[in-house]
Short mmCIF file of C-alpha atoms (C1' of nucleotides) in Angstrom, two decimals:
data_model
loop_
_atom_site.label_atom_id
_atom_site.label_comp_id
_atom_site.label_asym_id
_atom_site.label_seq_id
_atom_site.Cartn_x
_atom_site.Cartn_y
_atom_site.Cartn_z
CA MET P 36 -41.73 51.64 -80.21
CA THR P 37 -42.71 52.74 -77.18
CA ASP P 38 -40.87 54.74 -74.48
CA THR P 39 -37.11 55.37 -75.36
CA ARG P 40 -35.00 54.40 -72.74
CA TRP P 41 -32.54 57.58 -72.66
CA LEU P 42 -29.13 57.17 -71.88
CA ASP P 43 -28.36 58.01 -68.04
CA GLU P 44 -25.40 60.37 -67.27
CA HIS P 45 -22.54 57.74 -66.98
CA GLU P 46 -23.81 55.93 -70.18
CA GLN P 47 -23.85 59.40 -71.86
CA ARG P 48 -20.08 59.90 -70.74
CA THR P 49 -18.88 56.40 -72.06
CA TRP P 50 -20.62 56.72 -75.22
CA ARG P 51 -19.01 60.25 -75.63
CA GLY P 52 -15.86 59.09 -74.55
CA PHE P 53 -15.86 56.07 -77.02
CA LEU P 54 -16.51 58.54 -79.95
CA GLY P 55 -14.21 60.90 -78.72
CA LEU P 56 -11.34 58.32 -78.15
CA GLN P 57 -11.91 57.34 -82.04
CA ARG P 58 -12.00 60.62 -83.59
CA GLN P 59 -8.67 61.45 -81.98
CA LEU P 60 -6.85 58.56 -82.52
CA ILE P 61 -7.64 58.15 -86.04
CA GLY P 62 -7.13 61.95 -86.56
CA GLN P 63 -3.61 61.60 -85.03
CA LEU P 64 -2.49 58.63 -87.00
CA ASN P 65 -3.81 60.10 -90.11
CA ARG P 66 -1.61 63.52 -89.54
CA GLN P 67 1.36 61.94 -88.07
CA LEU P 68 1.30 59.66 -91.73
CA GLN P 69 0.41 62.87 -93.86
CA VAL P 70 3.16 64.99 -92.29
CA ASP P 71 5.75 62.14 -92.22
CA SER P 72 5.03 60.14 -95.58
CA GLY P 73 2.21 61.80 -97.26
CA LEU P 74 0.15 58.96 -96.95
CA SER P 75 -3.47 58.89 -95.62
CA LEU P 76 -4.16 55.63 -92.92
CA ALA P 77 -6.36 54.54 -95.85
CA ASP P 78 -3.34 54.46 -98.35
CA TYR P 79 -1.45 52.87 -95.59
CA ASP P 80 -4.08 50.04 -95.39
CA VAL P 81 -4.12 49.25 -99.25
CA LEU P 82 -0.43 49.31 -99.42
CA VAL P 83 -0.01 46.88 -96.44
CA GLN P 84 -2.23 44.35 -98.05
CA LEU P 85 -0.44 44.56 -101.36
CA THR P 86 3.19 44.34 -99.55
CA ASP P 87 1.46 41.26 -98.08
CA THR P 88 1.40 39.55 -100.84
CA PRO P 89 4.26 37.59 -102.81
CA GLU P 90 3.75 39.68 -105.91
CA GLY P 91 2.71 43.04 -104.72
CA ARG P 92 -0.70 42.15 -106.59
CA LEU P 93 -4.36 41.82 -106.00
CA ARG P 94 -7.85 41.49 -107.23
CA PRO P 95 -9.54 44.57 -105.97
CA PHE P 96 -12.57 42.33 -104.81
CA GLU P 97 -9.89 40.39 -102.58
CA LEU P 98 -8.60 43.81 -101.61
CA GLN P 99 -12.24 44.59 -100.63
CA THR P 100 -12.92 41.54 -98.51
CA GLU P 101 -9.41 41.97 -96.58
CA LEU P 102 -10.23 45.95 -95.69
CA GLN P 103 -13.96 45.48 -95.42
CA TRP P 104 -14.44 48.47 -97.50
CA GLU P 105 -17.44 49.45 -99.57
CA GLN P 106 -16.83 48.32 -103.31
CA SER P 107 -17.04 52.10 -104.84
CA ARG P 108 -14.96 53.21 -102.04
CA LEU P 109 -12.07 51.06 -103.05
CA SER P 110 -12.77 51.69 -106.53
CA HIS P 111 -12.36 55.37 -105.93
CA HIS P 112 -9.54 55.50 -103.76
CA LEU P 113 -7.63 53.06 -105.95
CA THR P 114 -8.30 55.94 -108.89
CA ARG P 115 -6.54 58.45 -106.48
CA MET P 116 -3.57 56.23 -105.54
CA GLN P 117 -2.90 55.35 -109.22
CA ARG P 118 -3.01 58.82 -109.84
CA ARG P 119 -0.19 59.48 -107.46
CA GLY P 120 1.83 56.70 -108.78
CA LEU P 121 1.74 54.55 -105.60
CA ILE P 122 -0.18 51.67 -107.32
CA ASP P 123 -1.24 50.55 -110.84
CA ARG P 124 -3.85 48.50 -112.37
CA GLU P 125 -3.59 45.83 -115.15
CA GLU P 126 -5.89 43.63 -116.95
CA CYS P 127 -6.89 40.33 -115.77
CA ALA P 128 -6.50 37.48 -118.58
CA ASP P 129 -8.53 34.97 -116.43
CA ASP P 130 -11.62 36.90 -115.73
CA GLY P 131 -12.34 39.51 -118.68
CA ARG P 132 -14.71 41.71 -115.75
CA GLY P 133 -11.64 41.72 -113.48
CA ALA P 134 -8.59 43.72 -113.12
CA PHE P 135 -5.27 43.57 -111.07
CA VAL P 136 -3.86 46.10 -108.50
CA VAL P 137 -0.26 46.13 -108.14
CA LEU P 138 2.23 47.79 -106.25
CA THR P 139 4.44 50.19 -107.99
CA ASP P 140 8.21 50.73 -106.80
CA ALA P 141 7.30 54.49 -105.64
CA GLY P 142 4.30 52.23 -103.66
CA ARG P 143 6.73 50.13 -102.38
CA SER P 144 9.48 52.57 -101.16
CA ALA P 145 6.27 54.83 -99.67
CA ILE P 146 5.10 51.85 -97.53
CA THR P 147 8.70 51.26 -96.37
CA ALA P 148 9.49 54.49 -95.56
CA ALA P 149 6.01 55.30 -93.36
CA ALA P 150 5.64 51.59 -91.83
CA PRO P 151 7.80 52.66 -88.96
CA GLY P 152 7.12 56.12 -87.64
CA HIS P 153 3.54 54.77 -87.86
CA VAL P 154 3.65 51.56 -86.06
CA ASP P 155 5.57 53.97 -83.20
CA THR P 156 2.57 56.01 -83.25
CA VAL P 157 -0.01 53.47 -82.90
CA ARG P 158 2.25 52.03 -79.86
CA ARG P 159 2.91 55.50 -78.35
CA LEU P 160 -0.92 56.50 -78.43
CA PHE P 161 -2.81 52.93 -77.83
CA PHE P 162 -0.55 49.97 -76.77
CA ASP P 163 1.67 51.97 -74.57
CA ARG P 164 -1.15 53.50 -72.61
CA LEU P 165 -3.17 50.18 -71.75
CA THR P 166 -2.68 47.26 -69.68
CA PRO P 167 -2.80 43.69 -71.03
CA GLN P 168 -6.00 43.56 -69.30
CA GLN P 169 -7.61 46.31 -71.07
CA LEU P 170 -6.13 45.24 -74.73
CA ALA P 171 -8.17 41.79 -73.81
CA THR P 172 -11.45 43.56 -73.04
CA LEU P 173 -10.96 45.44 -76.02
CA GLN P 174 -10.48 42.59 -78.13
CA GLN P 175 -13.67 41.05 -76.55
CA VAL P 176 -15.49 43.90 -76.80
CA SER P 177 -14.43 44.27 -80.88
CA ASP P 178 -15.58 40.64 -81.42
CA GLN P 179 -18.87 40.99 -79.35
CA VAL P 180 -20.21 44.12 -81.01
CA LEU P 181 -18.91 43.13 -84.56
CA GLY P 182 -19.76 39.17 -84.55
CA SER P 183 -23.47 39.37 -83.93
CA ASP P 184 -23.83 41.69 -86.94
CA MET F 201 14.78 55.82 -84.12
CA THR F 202 16.52 52.76 -83.67
CA ASP F 203 14.49 49.32 -84.34
CA THR F 204 11.10 49.34 -84.79
CA ARG F 205 8.75 47.13 -82.53
CA TRP F 206 6.30 45.95 -85.12
CA LEU F 207 3.07 44.47 -83.92
CA ASP F 208 2.69 40.76 -83.27
CA GLU F 209 -0.08 38.89 -84.24
CA HIS F 210 -2.30 39.34 -81.28
CA GLU F 211 -1.57 43.15 -81.19
CA GLN F 212 -2.66 43.42 -84.94
CA ARG F 213 -5.71 41.63 -84.18
CA THR F 214 -6.47 43.91 -81.39
CA TRP F 215 -5.73 46.90 -83.34
CA ARG F 216 -7.41 46.00 -86.79
CA GLY F 217 -10.72 44.77 -84.04
CA PHE F 218 -10.73 48.37 -82.84
CA LEU F 219 -10.52 50.13 -86.02
CA GLY F 220 -13.13 47.71 -87.32
CA LEU F 221 -15.02 48.63 -84.30
CA GLN F 222 -15.37 51.89 -84.98
CA ARG F 223 -15.96 51.91 -88.38
CA GLN F 224 -18.45 49.92 -88.57
CA LEU F 225 -20.58 51.34 -85.71
CA ILE F 226 -20.45 54.94 -86.80
CA GLY F 227 -21.35 53.54 -90.05
CA GLN F 228 -24.28 51.81 -89.18
CA LEU F 229 -25.18 54.83 -86.54
CA ASN F 230 -24.96 57.30 -89.74
CA ARG F 231 -27.08 55.28 -91.86
CA GLN F 232 -29.79 54.77 -89.30
CA LEU F 233 -30.20 58.30 -88.83
CA GLN F 234 -29.81 58.92 -92.69
CA VAL F 235 -32.50 56.60 -93.54
CA ASP F 236 -34.65 57.23 -90.59
CA SER F 237 -34.53 61.10 -90.17
CA GLY F 238 -32.42 62.53 -92.83
CA LEU F 239 -29.97 63.36 -90.28
CA SER F 240 -25.95 62.87 -89.97
CA LEU F 241 -24.43 61.99 -86.86
CA ALA F 242 -22.61 65.22 -87.14
CA ASP F 243 -26.13 67.15 -87.55
CA TYR F 244 -27.49 65.15 -84.25
CA ASP F 245 -24.53 66.43 -82.11
CA VAL F 246 -25.08 69.94 -83.13
CA LEU F 247 -28.79 69.71 -82.56
CA VAL F 248 -28.17 68.00 -79.33
CA GLN F 249 -25.99 71.11 -77.97
CA LEU F 250 -28.26 73.63 -79.40
CA THR F 251 -31.32 71.86 -77.69
CA ASP F 252 -29.45 71.75 -74.31
CA THR F 253 -29.47 75.67 -73.91
CA PRO F 254 -33.08 76.99 -73.04
CA GLU F 255 -32.38 79.57 -75.80
CA GLY F 256 -31.71 77.17 -78.31
CA ARG F 257 -28.72 79.62 -79.36
CA LEU F 258 -25.19 78.98 -79.21
CA ARG F 259 -21.83 81.21 -80.05
CA PRO F 260 -20.11 78.78 -82.84
CA PHE F 261 -16.76 78.68 -80.34
CA GLU F 262 -19.28 77.40 -77.74
CA LEU F 263 -20.26 74.58 -79.58
CA GLN F 264 -16.78 74.03 -80.81
CA THR F 265 -15.80 73.70 -77.54
CA GLU F 266 -18.66 71.00 -76.49
CA LEU F 267 -18.05 69.19 -79.66
CA GLN F 268 -14.43 69.31 -79.73
CA TRP F 269 -14.61 69.90 -83.29
CA GLU F 270 -12.22 71.90 -85.45
CA GLN F 271 -12.98 75.26 -86.12
CA SER F 272 -13.39 75.16 -89.68
CA ARG F 273 -15.36 72.03 -90.19
CA LEU F 274 -17.68 73.51 -87.60
CA SER F 275 -18.24 76.29 -89.95
CA HIS F 276 -18.65 74.73 -92.76
CA HIS F 277 -21.22 72.15 -91.25
CA LEU F 278 -23.32 75.03 -90.07
CA THR F 279 -23.50 76.36 -93.43
CA ARG F 280 -24.41 72.97 -94.76
CA MET F 281 -27.18 72.78 -91.90
CA GLN F 282 -28.30 76.37 -92.73
CA ARG F 283 -28.89 75.46 -96.21
CA ARG F 284 -30.96 72.73 -95.30
CA GLY F 285 -32.96 75.22 -92.74
CA LEU F 286 -31.99 72.85 -89.57
CA ILE F 287 -30.39 76.21 -87.97
CA ASP F 288 -29.94 79.64 -88.42
CA ARG F 289 -27.25 82.45 -88.00
CA GLU F 290 -27.50 85.64 -86.03
CA GLU F 291 -25.49 88.40 -85.51
CA CYS F 292 -24.13 89.20 -82.41
CA ALA F 293 -24.47 92.12 -80.63
CA ASP F 294 -21.88 92.19 -77.75
CA ASP F 295 -18.77 90.95 -79.98
CA GLY F 296 -18.77 92.79 -83.50
CA ARG F 297 -16.81 89.39 -84.86
CA GLY F 298 -19.35 87.02 -83.20
CA ALA F 299 -22.28 85.12 -84.46
CA PHE F 300 -24.85 82.88 -83.09
CA VAL F 301 -26.21 80.11 -84.06
CA VAL F 302 -29.76 79.08 -83.40
CA LEU F 303 -32.22 76.65 -83.89
CA THR F 304 -34.93 76.71 -86.15
CA ASP F 305 -38.23 75.01 -85.67
CA ALA F 306 -37.36 72.51 -88.40
CA GLY F 307 -34.21 71.85 -86.40
CA ARG F 308 -35.69 71.40 -83.50
CA SER F 309 -38.92 69.15 -84.76
CA ALA F 310 -35.95 67.17 -86.41
CA ILE F 311 -33.97 66.07 -83.62
CA THR F 312 -37.22 65.57 -81.68
CA ALA F 313 -38.10 62.80 -84.46
CA ALA F 314 -34.78 61.30 -84.80
CA ALA F 315 -33.50 60.90 -81.08
CA PRO F 316 -35.47 57.89 -80.08
CA GLY F 317 -34.23 56.00 -82.71
CA HIS F 318 -30.92 57.19 -82.74
CA VAL F 319 -30.68 56.28 -78.73
CA ASP F 320 -32.62 52.89 -79.51
CA THR F 321 -29.76 52.21 -82.15
CA VAL F 322 -26.77 52.99 -79.77
CA ARG F 323 -28.18 50.77 -76.90
CA ARG F 324 -28.75 48.07 -79.49
CA LEU F 325 -25.29 48.21 -81.18
CA PHE F 326 -23.60 48.99 -78.05
CA PHE F 327 -24.73 48.95 -74.95
CA ASP F 328 -26.85 45.80 -74.73
CA ARG F 329 -23.98 44.08 -76.51
CA LEU F 330 -21.46 44.88 -73.59
CA THR F 331 -21.35 43.73 -69.64
CA PRO F 332 -20.87 46.38 -67.20
CA GLN F 333 -17.39 45.25 -66.37
CA GLN F 334 -16.61 46.05 -70.06
CA LEU F 335 -17.97 49.29 -70.39
CA ALA F 336 -16.34 50.21 -67.15
CA THR F 337 -13.25 49.38 -68.79
CA LEU F 338 -14.11 51.15 -72.11
CA GLN F 339 -14.38 54.25 -70.06
CA GLN F 340 -11.15 53.82 -68.17
CA VAL F 341 -9.47 53.03 -71.83
CA SER F 342 -11.00 56.43 -73.27
CA ASP F 343 -9.98 58.41 -70.26
CA GLN F 344 -6.41 56.95 -70.53
CA VAL F 345 -6.00 57.25 -74.24
CA LEU F 346 -7.48 60.75 -74.24
CA GLY F 347 -6.38 62.37 -71.05
CA SER F 348 -2.42 62.04 -71.25
CA ASP F 349 -3.05 64.10 -75.00
"C1'" DC Z 41 -5.42 107.51 -80.12
"C1'" DC Z 42 -2.43 104.15 -82.73
"C1'" DG Z 43 -0.35 100.10 -83.80
"C1'" DG Z 44 0.63 95.19 -83.06
"C1'" DT Z 45 -1.39 90.72 -81.68
"C1'" DG Z 46 -4.74 87.70 -80.31
"C1'" DT Z 47 -9.51 85.99 -81.41
"C1'" DG Z 48 -14.19 84.77 -83.89
"C1'" DG Z 49 -15.17 83.24 -87.85
"C1'" DA Z 50 -15.83 82.19 -92.95
"C1'" DT Z 51 -14.19 80.32 -97.43
"C1'" DG Z 52 -11.78 77.69 -101.42
"C1'" DA Z 53 -9.03 73.81 -102.67
"C1'" DC Z 54 -8.87 69.59 -101.92
"C1'" DA Z 55 -8.90 64.35 -100.19
"C1'" DC Z 56 -12.44 61.18 -98.50
"C1'" DA Z 57 -16.80 58.27 -97.99
"C1'" DT Z 58 -21.32 56.82 -99.61
"C1'" DC Z 59 -25.06 56.14 -102.68
"C1'" DA Z 60 -27.25 55.07 -107.13
"C1'" DT Z 61 -26.33 53.60 -111.30
"C1'" DC Z 62 -23.93 51.98 -115.20
"C1'" DT Z 63 -21.29 48.58 -118.50
"C1'" DA Z 64 -18.73 44.44 -119.48
"C1'" DC Z 65 -18.22 39.96 -118.77
"C1'" DA Z 66 -19.49 35.07 -116.30
"C1'" DC Z 67 -22.01 31.22 -115.37
"C1'" DC Z 68 -26.36 28.37 -115.69
"C1'" DG Z 69 -30.23 26.31 -116.89
"C1'" DA Z 70 -33.80 25.54 -120.51
"C1'" DT Y 281 -27.08 28.78 -128.28
"C1'" DC Y 282 -29.70 31.81 -125.97
"C1'" DG Y 283 -31.56 34.65 -122.54
"C1'" DG Y 284 -31.62 35.45 -117.24
"C1'" DT Y 285 -29.08 36.45 -113.19
"C1'" DG Y 286 -24.90 37.39 -111.04
"C1'" DT Y 287 -20.39 39.41 -110.03
"C1'" DA Y 288 -16.35 42.80 -111.31
"C1'" DG Y 289 -15.26 46.93 -111.45
"C1'" DA Y 290 -16.02 52.30 -112.66
"C1'" DT Y 291 -18.25 56.28 -112.36
"C1'" DG Y 292 -20.87 61.38 -111.01
"C1'" DA Y 293 -23.05 63.44 -107.74
"C1'" DT Y 294 -23.55 64.90 -103.37
"C1'" DG Y 295 -22.14 65.36 -98.16
"C1'" DT Y 296 -18.29 65.58 -95.30
"C1'" DG Y 297 -13.41 66.66 -92.93
"C1'" DT Y 298 -8.87 69.42 -93.09
"C1'" DC Y 299 -5.57 72.70 -94.31
"C1'" DA Y 300 -4.45 77.12 -95.37
"C1'" DT Y 301 -5.55 81.50 -95.74
"C1'" DC Y 302 -8.18 85.32 -94.73
"C1'" DC Y 303 -11.07 89.25 -92.55
"C1'" DA Y 304 -12.86 91.75 -89.23
"C1'" DC Y 305 -13.08 93.19 -84.53
"C1'" DA Y 306 -11.06 92.89 -79.67
"C1'" DC Y 307 -8.02 94.35 -76.79
"C1'" DC Y 308 -3.56 96.03 -74.91
"C1'" DG Y 309 0.54 98.93 -74.35
"C1'" DG Y 310 2.79 102.83 -75.95
#
DNA sequence: CCGGTGTGGATGACACATCATCTACACCGA
DNA sequence: TCGGTGTAGATGATGTGTCATCCACACCGG
């Protein structure tokens, strides 16, 4: 570790901008969901995955790969969602270690009620403010930063 | 609220990509800081602000406008940082309600030790993977999304 | 001088995320 | 069939973020 190449003024602005952007966006989305539907962004993501399956049921590890969450975060979050009646856990016959997460009726109506408002908000705060070129660049950026890992 | 314009496949990819990008990046930065210096990204940001002043002291509300944090988050975070000896609180003579946050010696050495590794990581994970054009676009994007509020 | 309103800041309760660790079962090779 | 290793998942501790609320003082008009 020789001399550090510090960020110049412009780089700092870009970096702070990016951090601010994400915090602001996530914050507003969370608030909108919370106020309008009593859900968090995390709840929403879980429910979307479950809704995307025909039976509304998934193994936790499948959810985990879809969501790219840490295993323990998922487990804790499922516990909280179960306590609120949004999902339920069932035993898995095939694999004695495993479990199933199933969407409850309450969970299904929660996501159904929440989705339109959430999508509108995403459009309003994000897509509507950006040009197709900018969106294309963002896509590239995500791929490049995430891809090389 | 008429019919919802759902996100098409491509928009979903862009949106998920953005969310994934920010989570991944913030996560790795936090881990690097934590492991190498015992600091969080939030600690780092507070310490940077304090270091940027000649006396290493700021009023909490000044910190708040710099960091764009919620007041209560700041207050809680300062409490935790004080408990760890990174900062200290002092009374403010001018304003009976107010307080000062002052950088301790431990705080100063922590940020000094942490900065090079952190900046290197930001470069490695972010700047080094993006072209100047992409960075310029990101800058625009932040401004547009944040600006119109 | 006094009451109302505004502002600086702290606090408790609670949801969330991460780490370390643990249990139970599956799977595989000797 | 038995022991080791890997995998599915839960849990406790702790740090973090948000909301609602509160207190103390400042400031301002009467």
